[in-house]
Amino acid sequence: MAHRRIDQLLANLGYCSRRDARAWVRDGRISVDGETATNSATKVDPSALLVNGEPLDHPDGLLLLLHKPIGLVCSHDTREGPSVYDLFPARWRARNPLLTSIGRLDKDTSGLLLITDQSQLVHRLTSPKHKVPKVYRATVDQDLDPSLVDLFASGTLQLEGEKTPCAPAQLEIVSTREARLTLIEGKYHQVRRMFGSQGWRVETLHRERFGELSLGELQPGEWHELALDCFDT
Ligand code: URA
């Protein structure tokens, strides 16, 4: 692992401020390779450092799969209301780089949301170039019309205010007012706007899958860790 300054490491991993890190070193709370550290500016291998005898908390980074409940926003701005980030340990919320979602789900949407501090993963998995399929389950306010299947698949549906039409999307009508929609892009409120453009209002929306990943038995508000390299193949 790349060597980093002790104070920077502790601050970036959300343990304490850099100033506090100096005090923690002075107090003998930090050891490196079994020796008590004496200088918070020393560059160390993060895997060799212990805080109060404990290894560092995820020094390589975090990738989390969350079952987002309805009612939480994907934002760090407290003015926007309760946030998905409140579900995680305080130390993770104090990390730099910040935890961020890979794409967003609306406040009123539930389902699979990935959260990470790895900005390259965010860029890679949200880029339309990579065409990661996202599967949504929607219920709507009126009976669905089979003509929507061809329209959504056509690649010609133009939403108001968008420069490009929606990429071909796969619609499966599950029952009279329930459908599954697979998108390979993520325009703002895309599912609601696609149905809305044709006169249907989405009443409930849930993301079932992101690429190969699904929620399994995870309940709303629960999350588990994923390996940082799980998208490498
Ligand atoms: N489309 C929407 O309209 N909302 C979401 O949260 C995700 C996709």
Tab-separated table of C-alpha atoms and ligand atoms in Angstrom, residues 68 104-110 136 183 185-194 202 205 207, ligand 1:
chain	number	residue	atom	x	y	z
A	68	LYS	CA	-32.224	2.533	-0.082
A	104	ARG	CA	-28.793	8.759	-7.478
A	105	LEU	CA	-32.236	7.531	-6.578
A	106	ASP	CA	-35.024	10.025	-5.859
A	107	LYS	CA	-36.308	10.534	-2.333
A	108	ASP	CA	-39.432	8.559	-3.290
A	109	THR	CA	-37.538	5.696	-4.951
A	110	SER	CA	-36.337	2.621	-3.089
A	136	TYR	CA	-36.467	-0.648	-12.213
A	183	LEU	CA	-32.129	1.511	-18.684
A	185	GLU	CA	-28.235	5.470	-18.820
A	186	GLY	CA	-29.363	7.704	-15.979
A	187	LYS	CA	-30.968	10.959	-17.058
A	188	TYR	CA	-32.547	13.012	-14.265
A	189	HIS	CA	-35.764	11.296	-13.006
A	190	GLN	CA	-35.612	9.236	-16.171
A	191	VAL	CA	-38.135	6.505	-15.372
A	192	ARG	CA	-40.752	8.934	-14.056
A	193	ARG	CA	-40.210	11.259	-17.037
A	194	MET	CA	-40.374	8.479	-19.639
A	202	VAL	CA	-45.292	6.543	-11.699
A	205	LEU	CA	-40.456	3.041	-8.126
A	207	ARG	CA	-34.471	-0.372	-8.431
B	1	URA	N1	-35.645	7.241	-12.538
B	1	URA	C1	-36.394	8.009	-11.745
B	1	URA	O1	-37.347	8.634	-12.180
B	1	URA	N2	-36.065	8.081	-10.437
B	1	URA	C2	-35.049	7.393	-9.893
B	1	URA	O2	-34.814	7.491	-8.688
B	1	URA	C3	-34.282	6.591	-10.738
B	1	URA	C4	-34.586	6.536	-12.056
